PDB file of C-alpha atoms in Angstrom:
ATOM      1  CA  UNK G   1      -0.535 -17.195  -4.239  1.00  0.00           C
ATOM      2  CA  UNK G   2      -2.978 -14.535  -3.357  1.00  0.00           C
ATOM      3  CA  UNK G   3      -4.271 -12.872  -6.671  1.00  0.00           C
ATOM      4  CA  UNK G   4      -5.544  -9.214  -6.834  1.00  0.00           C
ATOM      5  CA  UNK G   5      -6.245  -8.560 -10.403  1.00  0.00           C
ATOM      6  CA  UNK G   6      -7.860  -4.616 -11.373  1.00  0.00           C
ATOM      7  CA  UNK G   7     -10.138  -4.184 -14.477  1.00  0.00           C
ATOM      8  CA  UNK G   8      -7.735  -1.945 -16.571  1.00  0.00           C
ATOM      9  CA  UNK G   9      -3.850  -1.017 -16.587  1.00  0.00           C
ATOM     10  CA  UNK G  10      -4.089   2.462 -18.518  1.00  0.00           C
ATOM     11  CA  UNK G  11      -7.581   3.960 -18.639  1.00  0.00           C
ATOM     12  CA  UNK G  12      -8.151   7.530 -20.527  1.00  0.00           C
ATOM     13  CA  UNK G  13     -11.629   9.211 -20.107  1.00  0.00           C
ATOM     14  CA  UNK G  14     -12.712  12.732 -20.990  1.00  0.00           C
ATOM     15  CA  UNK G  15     -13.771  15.132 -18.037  1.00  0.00           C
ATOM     16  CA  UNK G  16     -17.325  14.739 -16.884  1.00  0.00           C
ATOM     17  CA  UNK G  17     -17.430  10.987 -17.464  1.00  0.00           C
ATOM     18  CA  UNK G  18     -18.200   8.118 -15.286  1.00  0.00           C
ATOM     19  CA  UNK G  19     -15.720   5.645 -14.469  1.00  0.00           C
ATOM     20  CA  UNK G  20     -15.636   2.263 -12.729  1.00  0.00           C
ATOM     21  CA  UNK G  21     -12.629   1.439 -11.822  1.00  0.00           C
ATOM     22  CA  UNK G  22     -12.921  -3.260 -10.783  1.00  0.00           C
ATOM     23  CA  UNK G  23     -11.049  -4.831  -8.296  1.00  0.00           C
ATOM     24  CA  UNK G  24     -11.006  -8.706  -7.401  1.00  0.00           C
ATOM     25  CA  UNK G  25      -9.405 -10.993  -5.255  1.00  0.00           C
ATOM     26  CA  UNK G  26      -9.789 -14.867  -4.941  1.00  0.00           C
ATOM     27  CA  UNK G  27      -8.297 -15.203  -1.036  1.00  0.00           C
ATOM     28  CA  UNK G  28     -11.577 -14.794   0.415  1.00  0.00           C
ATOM     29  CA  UNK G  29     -10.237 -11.862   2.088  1.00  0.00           C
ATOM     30  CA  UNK G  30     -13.316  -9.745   4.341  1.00  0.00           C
ATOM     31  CA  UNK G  31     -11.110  -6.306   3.717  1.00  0.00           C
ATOM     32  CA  UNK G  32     -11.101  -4.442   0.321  1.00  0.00           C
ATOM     33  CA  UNK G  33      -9.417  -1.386  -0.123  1.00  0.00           C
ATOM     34  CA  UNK G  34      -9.165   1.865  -2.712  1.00  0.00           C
ATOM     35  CA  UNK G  35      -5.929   3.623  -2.837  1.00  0.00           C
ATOM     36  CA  UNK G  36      -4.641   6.584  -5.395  1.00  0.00           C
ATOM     37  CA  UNK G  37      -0.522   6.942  -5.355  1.00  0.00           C
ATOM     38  CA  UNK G  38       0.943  10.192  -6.452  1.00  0.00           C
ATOM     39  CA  UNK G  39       4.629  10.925  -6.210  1.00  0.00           C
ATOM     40  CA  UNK G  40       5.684  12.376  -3.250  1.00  0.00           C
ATOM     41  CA  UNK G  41       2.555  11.209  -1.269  1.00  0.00           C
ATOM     42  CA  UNK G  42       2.602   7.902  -0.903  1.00  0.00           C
ATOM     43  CA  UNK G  43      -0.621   5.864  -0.818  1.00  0.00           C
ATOM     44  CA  UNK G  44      -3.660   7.587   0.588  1.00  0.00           C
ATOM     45  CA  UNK G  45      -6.502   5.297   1.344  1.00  0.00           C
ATOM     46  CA  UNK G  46      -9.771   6.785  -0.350  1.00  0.00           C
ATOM     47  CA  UNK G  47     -12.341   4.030   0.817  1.00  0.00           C
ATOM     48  CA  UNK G  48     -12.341   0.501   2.508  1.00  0.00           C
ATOM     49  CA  UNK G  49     -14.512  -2.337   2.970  1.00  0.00           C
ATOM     50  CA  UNK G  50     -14.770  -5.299   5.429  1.00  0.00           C
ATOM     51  CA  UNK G  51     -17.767  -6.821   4.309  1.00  0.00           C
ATOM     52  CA  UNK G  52     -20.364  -7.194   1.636  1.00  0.00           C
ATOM     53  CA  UNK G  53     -22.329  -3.869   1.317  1.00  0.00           C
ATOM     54  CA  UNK G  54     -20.359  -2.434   4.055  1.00  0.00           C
ATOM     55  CA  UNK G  55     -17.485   0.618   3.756  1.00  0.00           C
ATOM     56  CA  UNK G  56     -15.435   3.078   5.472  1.00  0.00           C
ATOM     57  CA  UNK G  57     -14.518   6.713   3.825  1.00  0.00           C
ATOM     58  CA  UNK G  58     -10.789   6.779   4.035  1.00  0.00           C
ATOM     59  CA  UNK G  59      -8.947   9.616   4.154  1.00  0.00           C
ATOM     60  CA  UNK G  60      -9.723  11.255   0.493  1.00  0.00           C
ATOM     61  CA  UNK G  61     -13.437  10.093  -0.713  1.00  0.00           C
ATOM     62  CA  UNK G  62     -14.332  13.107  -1.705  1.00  0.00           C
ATOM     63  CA  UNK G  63     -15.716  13.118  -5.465  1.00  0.00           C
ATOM     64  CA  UNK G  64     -15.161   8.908  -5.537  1.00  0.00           C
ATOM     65  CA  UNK G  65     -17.938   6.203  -4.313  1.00  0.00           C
ATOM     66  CA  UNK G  66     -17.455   2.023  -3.902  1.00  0.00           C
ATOM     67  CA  UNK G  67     -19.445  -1.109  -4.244  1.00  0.00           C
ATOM     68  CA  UNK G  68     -19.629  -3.903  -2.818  1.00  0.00           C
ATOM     69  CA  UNK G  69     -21.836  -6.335  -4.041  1.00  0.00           C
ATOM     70  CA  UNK G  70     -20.247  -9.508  -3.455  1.00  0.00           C
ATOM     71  CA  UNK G  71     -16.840 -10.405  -1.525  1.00  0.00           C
ATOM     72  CA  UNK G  72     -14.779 -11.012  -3.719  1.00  0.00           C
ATOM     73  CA  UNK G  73     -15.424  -7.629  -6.118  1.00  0.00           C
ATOM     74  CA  UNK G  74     -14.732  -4.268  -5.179  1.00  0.00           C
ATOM     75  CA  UNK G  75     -15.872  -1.123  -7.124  1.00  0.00           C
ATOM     76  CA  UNK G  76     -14.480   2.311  -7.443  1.00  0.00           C
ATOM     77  CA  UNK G  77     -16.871   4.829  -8.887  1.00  0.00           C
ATOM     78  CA  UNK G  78     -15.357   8.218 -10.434  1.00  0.00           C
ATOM     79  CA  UNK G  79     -19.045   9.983 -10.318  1.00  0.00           C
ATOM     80  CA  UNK G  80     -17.974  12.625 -12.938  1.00  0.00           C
ATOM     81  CA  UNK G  81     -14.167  12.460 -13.537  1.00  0.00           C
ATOM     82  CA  UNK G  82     -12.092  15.696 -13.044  1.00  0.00           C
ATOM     83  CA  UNK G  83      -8.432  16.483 -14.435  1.00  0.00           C
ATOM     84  CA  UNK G  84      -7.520  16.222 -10.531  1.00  0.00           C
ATOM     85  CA  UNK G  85      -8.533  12.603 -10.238  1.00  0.00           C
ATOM     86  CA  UNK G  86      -5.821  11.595 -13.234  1.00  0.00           C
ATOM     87  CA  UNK G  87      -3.841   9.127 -10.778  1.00  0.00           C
ATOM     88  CA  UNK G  88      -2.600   5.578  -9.960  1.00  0.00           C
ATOM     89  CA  UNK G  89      -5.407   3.626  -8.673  1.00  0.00           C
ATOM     90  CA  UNK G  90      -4.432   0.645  -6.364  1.00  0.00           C
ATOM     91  CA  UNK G  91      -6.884  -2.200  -4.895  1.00  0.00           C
ATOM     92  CA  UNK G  92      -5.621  -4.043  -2.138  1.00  0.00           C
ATOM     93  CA  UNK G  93      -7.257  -6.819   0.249  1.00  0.00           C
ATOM     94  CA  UNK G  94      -6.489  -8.553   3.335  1.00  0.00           C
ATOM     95  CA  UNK G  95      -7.903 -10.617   6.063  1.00  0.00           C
ATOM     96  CA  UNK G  96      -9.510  -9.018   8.869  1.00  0.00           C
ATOM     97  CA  UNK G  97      -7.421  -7.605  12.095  1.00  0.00           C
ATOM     98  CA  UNK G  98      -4.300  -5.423  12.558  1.00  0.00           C
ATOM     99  CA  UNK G  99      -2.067  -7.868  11.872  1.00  0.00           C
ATOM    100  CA  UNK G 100      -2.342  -9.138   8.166  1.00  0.00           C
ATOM    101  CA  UNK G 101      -0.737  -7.261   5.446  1.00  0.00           C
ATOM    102  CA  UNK G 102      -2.597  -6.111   2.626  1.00  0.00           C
ATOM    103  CA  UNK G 103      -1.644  -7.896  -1.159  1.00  0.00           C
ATOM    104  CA  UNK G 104      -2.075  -5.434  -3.648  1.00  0.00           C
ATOM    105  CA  UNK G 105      -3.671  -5.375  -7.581  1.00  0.00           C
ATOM    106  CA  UNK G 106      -0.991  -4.477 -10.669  1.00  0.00           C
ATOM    107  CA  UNK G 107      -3.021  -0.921 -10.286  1.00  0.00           C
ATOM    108  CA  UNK G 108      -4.696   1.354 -13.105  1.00  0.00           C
ATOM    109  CA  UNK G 109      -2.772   4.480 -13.934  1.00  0.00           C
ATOM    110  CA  UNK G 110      -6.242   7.049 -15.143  1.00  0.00           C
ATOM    111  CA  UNK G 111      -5.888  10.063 -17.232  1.00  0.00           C
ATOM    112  CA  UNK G 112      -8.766  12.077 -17.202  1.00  0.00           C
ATOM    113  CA  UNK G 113      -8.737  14.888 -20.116  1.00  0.00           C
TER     114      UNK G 113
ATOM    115  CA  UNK D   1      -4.026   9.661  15.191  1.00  0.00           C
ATOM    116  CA  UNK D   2      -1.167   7.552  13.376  1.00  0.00           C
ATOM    117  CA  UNK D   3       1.435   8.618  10.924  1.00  0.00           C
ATOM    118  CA  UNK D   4       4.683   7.522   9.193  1.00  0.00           C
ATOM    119  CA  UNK D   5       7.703   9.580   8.122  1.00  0.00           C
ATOM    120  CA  UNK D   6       9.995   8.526   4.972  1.00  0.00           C
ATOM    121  CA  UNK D   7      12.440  11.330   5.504  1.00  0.00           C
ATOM    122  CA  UNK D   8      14.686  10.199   2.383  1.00  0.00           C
ATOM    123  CA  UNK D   9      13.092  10.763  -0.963  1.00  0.00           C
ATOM    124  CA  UNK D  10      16.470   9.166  -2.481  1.00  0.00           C
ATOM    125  CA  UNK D  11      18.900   6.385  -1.591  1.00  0.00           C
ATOM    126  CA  UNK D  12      21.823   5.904  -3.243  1.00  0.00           C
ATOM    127  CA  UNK D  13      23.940   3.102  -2.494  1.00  0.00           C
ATOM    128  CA  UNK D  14      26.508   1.086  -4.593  1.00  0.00           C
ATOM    129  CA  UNK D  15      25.937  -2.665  -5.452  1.00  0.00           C
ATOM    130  CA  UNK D  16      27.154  -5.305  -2.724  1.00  0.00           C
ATOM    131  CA  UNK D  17      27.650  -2.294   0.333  1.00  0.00           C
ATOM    132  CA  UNK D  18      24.801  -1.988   2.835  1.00  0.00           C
ATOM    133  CA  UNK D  19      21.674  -0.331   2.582  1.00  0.00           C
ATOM    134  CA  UNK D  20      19.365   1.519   4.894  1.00  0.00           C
ATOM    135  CA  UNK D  21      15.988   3.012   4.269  1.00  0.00           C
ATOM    136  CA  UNK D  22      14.386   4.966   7.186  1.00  0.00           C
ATOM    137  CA  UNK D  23      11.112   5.380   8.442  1.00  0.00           C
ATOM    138  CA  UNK D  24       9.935   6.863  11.735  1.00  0.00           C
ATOM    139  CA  UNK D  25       6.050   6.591  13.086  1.00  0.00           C
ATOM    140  CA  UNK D  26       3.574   7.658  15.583  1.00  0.00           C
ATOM    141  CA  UNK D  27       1.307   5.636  17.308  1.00  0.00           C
ATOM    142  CA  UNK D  28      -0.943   6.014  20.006  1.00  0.00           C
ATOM    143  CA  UNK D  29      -1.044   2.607  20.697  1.00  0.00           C
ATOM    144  CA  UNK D  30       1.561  -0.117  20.019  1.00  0.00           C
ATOM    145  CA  UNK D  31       2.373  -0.306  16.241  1.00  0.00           C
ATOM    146  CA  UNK D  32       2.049  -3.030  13.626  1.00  0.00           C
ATOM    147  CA  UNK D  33       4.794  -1.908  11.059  1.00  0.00           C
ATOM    148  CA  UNK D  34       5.352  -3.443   7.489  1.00  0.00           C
ATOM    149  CA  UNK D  35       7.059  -2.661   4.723  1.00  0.00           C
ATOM    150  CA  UNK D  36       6.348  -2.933   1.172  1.00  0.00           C
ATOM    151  CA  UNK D  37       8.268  -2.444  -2.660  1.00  0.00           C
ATOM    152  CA  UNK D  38       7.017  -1.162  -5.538  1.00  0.00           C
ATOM    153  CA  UNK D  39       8.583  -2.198  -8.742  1.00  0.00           C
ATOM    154  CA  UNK D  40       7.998   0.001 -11.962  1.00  0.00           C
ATOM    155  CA  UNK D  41       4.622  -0.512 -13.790  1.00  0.00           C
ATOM    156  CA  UNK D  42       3.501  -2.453 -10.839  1.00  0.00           C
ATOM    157  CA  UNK D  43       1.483  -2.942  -7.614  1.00  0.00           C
ATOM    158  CA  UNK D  44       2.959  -2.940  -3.881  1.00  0.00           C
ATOM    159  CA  UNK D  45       4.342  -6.108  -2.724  1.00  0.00           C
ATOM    160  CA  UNK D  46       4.515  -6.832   0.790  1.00  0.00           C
ATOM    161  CA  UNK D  47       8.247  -7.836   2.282  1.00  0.00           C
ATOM    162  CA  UNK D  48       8.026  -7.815   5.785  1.00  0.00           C
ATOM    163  CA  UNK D  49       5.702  -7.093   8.992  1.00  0.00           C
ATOM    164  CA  UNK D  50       6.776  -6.650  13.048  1.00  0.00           C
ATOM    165  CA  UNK D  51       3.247  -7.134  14.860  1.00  0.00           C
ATOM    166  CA  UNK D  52       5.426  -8.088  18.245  1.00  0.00           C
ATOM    167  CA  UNK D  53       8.098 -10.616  19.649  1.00  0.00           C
ATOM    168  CA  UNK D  54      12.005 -10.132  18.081  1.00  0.00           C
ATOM    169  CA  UNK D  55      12.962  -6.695  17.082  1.00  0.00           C
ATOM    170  CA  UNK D  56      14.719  -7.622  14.144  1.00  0.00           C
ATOM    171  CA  UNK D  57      12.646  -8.967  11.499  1.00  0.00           C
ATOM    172  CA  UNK D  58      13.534 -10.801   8.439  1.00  0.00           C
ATOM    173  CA  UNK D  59      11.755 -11.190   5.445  1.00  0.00           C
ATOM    174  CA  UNK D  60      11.584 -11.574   1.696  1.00  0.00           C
ATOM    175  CA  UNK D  61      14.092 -11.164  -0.798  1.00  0.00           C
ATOM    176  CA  UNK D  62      17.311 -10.986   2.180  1.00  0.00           C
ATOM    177  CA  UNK D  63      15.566  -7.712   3.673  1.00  0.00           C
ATOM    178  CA  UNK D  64      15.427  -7.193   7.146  1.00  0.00           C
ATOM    179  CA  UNK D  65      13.897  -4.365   9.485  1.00  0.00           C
ATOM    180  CA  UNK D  66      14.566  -3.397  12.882  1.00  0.00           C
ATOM    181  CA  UNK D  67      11.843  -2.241  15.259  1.00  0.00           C
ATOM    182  CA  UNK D  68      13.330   0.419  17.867  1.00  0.00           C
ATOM    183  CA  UNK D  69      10.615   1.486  20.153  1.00  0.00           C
ATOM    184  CA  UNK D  70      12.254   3.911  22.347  1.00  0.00           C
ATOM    185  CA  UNK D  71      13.332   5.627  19.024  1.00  0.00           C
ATOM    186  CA  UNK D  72       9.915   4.658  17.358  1.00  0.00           C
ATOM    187  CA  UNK D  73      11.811   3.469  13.988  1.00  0.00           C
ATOM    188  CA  UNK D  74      11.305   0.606  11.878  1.00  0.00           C
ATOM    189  CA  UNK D  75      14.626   1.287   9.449  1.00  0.00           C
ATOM    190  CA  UNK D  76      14.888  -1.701   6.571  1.00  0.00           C
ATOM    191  CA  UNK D  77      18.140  -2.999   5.822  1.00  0.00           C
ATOM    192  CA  UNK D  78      20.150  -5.349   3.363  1.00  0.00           C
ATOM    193  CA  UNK D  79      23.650  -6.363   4.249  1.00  0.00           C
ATOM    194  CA  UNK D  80      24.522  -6.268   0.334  1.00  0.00           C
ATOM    195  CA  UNK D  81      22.731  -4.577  -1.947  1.00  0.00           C
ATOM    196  CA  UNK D  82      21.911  -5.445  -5.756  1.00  0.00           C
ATOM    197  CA  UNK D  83      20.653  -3.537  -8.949  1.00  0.00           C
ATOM    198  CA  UNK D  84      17.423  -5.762  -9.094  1.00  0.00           C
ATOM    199  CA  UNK D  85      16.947  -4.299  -5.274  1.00  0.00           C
ATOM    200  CA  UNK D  86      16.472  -0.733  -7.125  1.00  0.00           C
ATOM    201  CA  UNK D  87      12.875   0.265  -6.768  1.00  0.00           C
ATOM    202  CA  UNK D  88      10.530   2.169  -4.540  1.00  0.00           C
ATOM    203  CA  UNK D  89       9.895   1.291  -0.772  1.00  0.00           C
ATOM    204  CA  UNK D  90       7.050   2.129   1.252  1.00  0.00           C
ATOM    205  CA  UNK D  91       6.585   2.143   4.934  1.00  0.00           C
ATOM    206  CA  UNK D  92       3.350   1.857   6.587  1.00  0.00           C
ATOM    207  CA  UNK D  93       1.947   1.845  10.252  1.00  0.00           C
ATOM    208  CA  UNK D  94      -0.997   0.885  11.786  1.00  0.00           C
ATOM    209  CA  UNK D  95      -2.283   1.297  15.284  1.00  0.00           C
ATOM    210  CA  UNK D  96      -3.435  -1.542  17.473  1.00  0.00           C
ATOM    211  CA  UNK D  97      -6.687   0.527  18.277  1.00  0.00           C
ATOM    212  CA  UNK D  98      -7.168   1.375  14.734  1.00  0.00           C
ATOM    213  CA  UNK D  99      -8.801  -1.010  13.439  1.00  0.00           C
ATOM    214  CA  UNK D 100      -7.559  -2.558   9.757  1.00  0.00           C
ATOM    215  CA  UNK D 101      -6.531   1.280   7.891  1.00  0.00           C
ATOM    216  CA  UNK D 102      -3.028   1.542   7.322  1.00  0.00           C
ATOM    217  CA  UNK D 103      -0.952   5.114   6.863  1.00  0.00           C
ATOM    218  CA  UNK D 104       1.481   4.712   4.416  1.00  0.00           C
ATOM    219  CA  UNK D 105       4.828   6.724   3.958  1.00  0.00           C
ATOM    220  CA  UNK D 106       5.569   8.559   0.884  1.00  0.00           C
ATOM    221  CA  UNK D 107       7.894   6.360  -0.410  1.00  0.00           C
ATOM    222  CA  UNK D 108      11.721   6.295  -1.023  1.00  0.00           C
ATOM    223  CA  UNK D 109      13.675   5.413  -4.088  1.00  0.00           C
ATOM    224  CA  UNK D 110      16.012   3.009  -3.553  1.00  0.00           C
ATOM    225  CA  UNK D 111      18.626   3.232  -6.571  1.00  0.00           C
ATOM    226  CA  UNK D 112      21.634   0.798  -6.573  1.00  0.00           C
ATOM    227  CA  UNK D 113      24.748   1.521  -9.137  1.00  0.00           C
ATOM    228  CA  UNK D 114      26.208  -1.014 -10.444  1.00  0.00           C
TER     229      UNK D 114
END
């Protein structure tokens, strides 16, 4: 069974803090991938990566950043958390081309205060 | 560009009768469709994928999806629905000449009455 397992479940922080938000997966899988769910719109992808030091801005990076140091570990940087970036946080990873699905972390729901 | 439509936030249905969640999408190219649940407190789980071949597709859990093209609809289905079944279903759609990004629906709430 693939595992994707995230850092935290529940994180709070305080406004103006840094947060690092870990993602790993033990499938070998090239492609890594940031999501934040909100109700009513779905999933929107903030970054992805499909190789070591390499990534993609998705379609919300603004205020985030990623690393990738090593395949199997996947970073999601809040620079300086805002009250707008209090969200689900899901990590997903896949193999690479169109056709694999994506197997998804138990995601971190963040507060920011 | 691609793009997926949920248009039911809500879907009521009673246990054992039929269900049906829609989704519509837009493609430029031909479409890789999948579906995906959401159970509460938890991460997506993946149920079933049409990449190409038989337009009705079966997958986990006694869920099955049919692919119309000319109507560009990938509609998931259960002949008999069940409480456990109750969660939230996603939709997602990605290109052939997209590369690996998926555009995921908004979601719709599946709730089955006993």
């Amino acid at each position: 069974d693939v595992k994707v397992t995230q850092s935290s479940r529940y994180l709070v922080k305080r406004t103006g803090e840094k947060v690092f938000l870990e993602c790993v997966q033990d499938m070998d899988h090239e492609n890594m991938f940031w999501y934040r769910q909100d109700p009513g719109l779905g999933l929107r992808l903030i970054y992805f990566s499909y190789d070591v030091k390499m990534k993609e801005k998705g379609d919300i990076p603004e205020g985030y950043s990623v690393s990738r140091e090593k395949k199997e570990r996947f970073s999601l940087i809040l620079e300086s958390a805002s009250t707008n970036q209090t969200s689900m946080y899901l990590c997903a990873s896949s193999f690479r081309g169109s056709s694999y699905e994506q197997y998804f972390g138990p995601g971190t729901r963040l507060t920011v205060t | 560009a691609q793009s997926v439509a949920q248009p039911e936030d809500q879907v009521n249905v009673a246990e054992g009768n039929p269900l049906t969640v829609k989704c519509t999408y837009s493609v430029s190219g031909n479409p890789y469709l999948f579906w995906y649940v959401q159970y509460p407190n938890r991460g997506l789980q993946f149920l079933l994928k049409y990449i190409t071949g038989d337009n009705l597709v079966k997958g986990s859990y006694g869920f099955e999806a049919e692919f119309n093209k000319s109507q560009t609809s990938f509609h998931l289905k259960k002949p008999s629905a069940l409480v456990s079944d109750s969660a939230l279903y996603f939709c997602a759609v990605r290109d052939d000449n997209a590369g690996n990004m998926l555009t995921f629906g908004g979601g719709t709430r599946l709730m089955v009455k006993p």
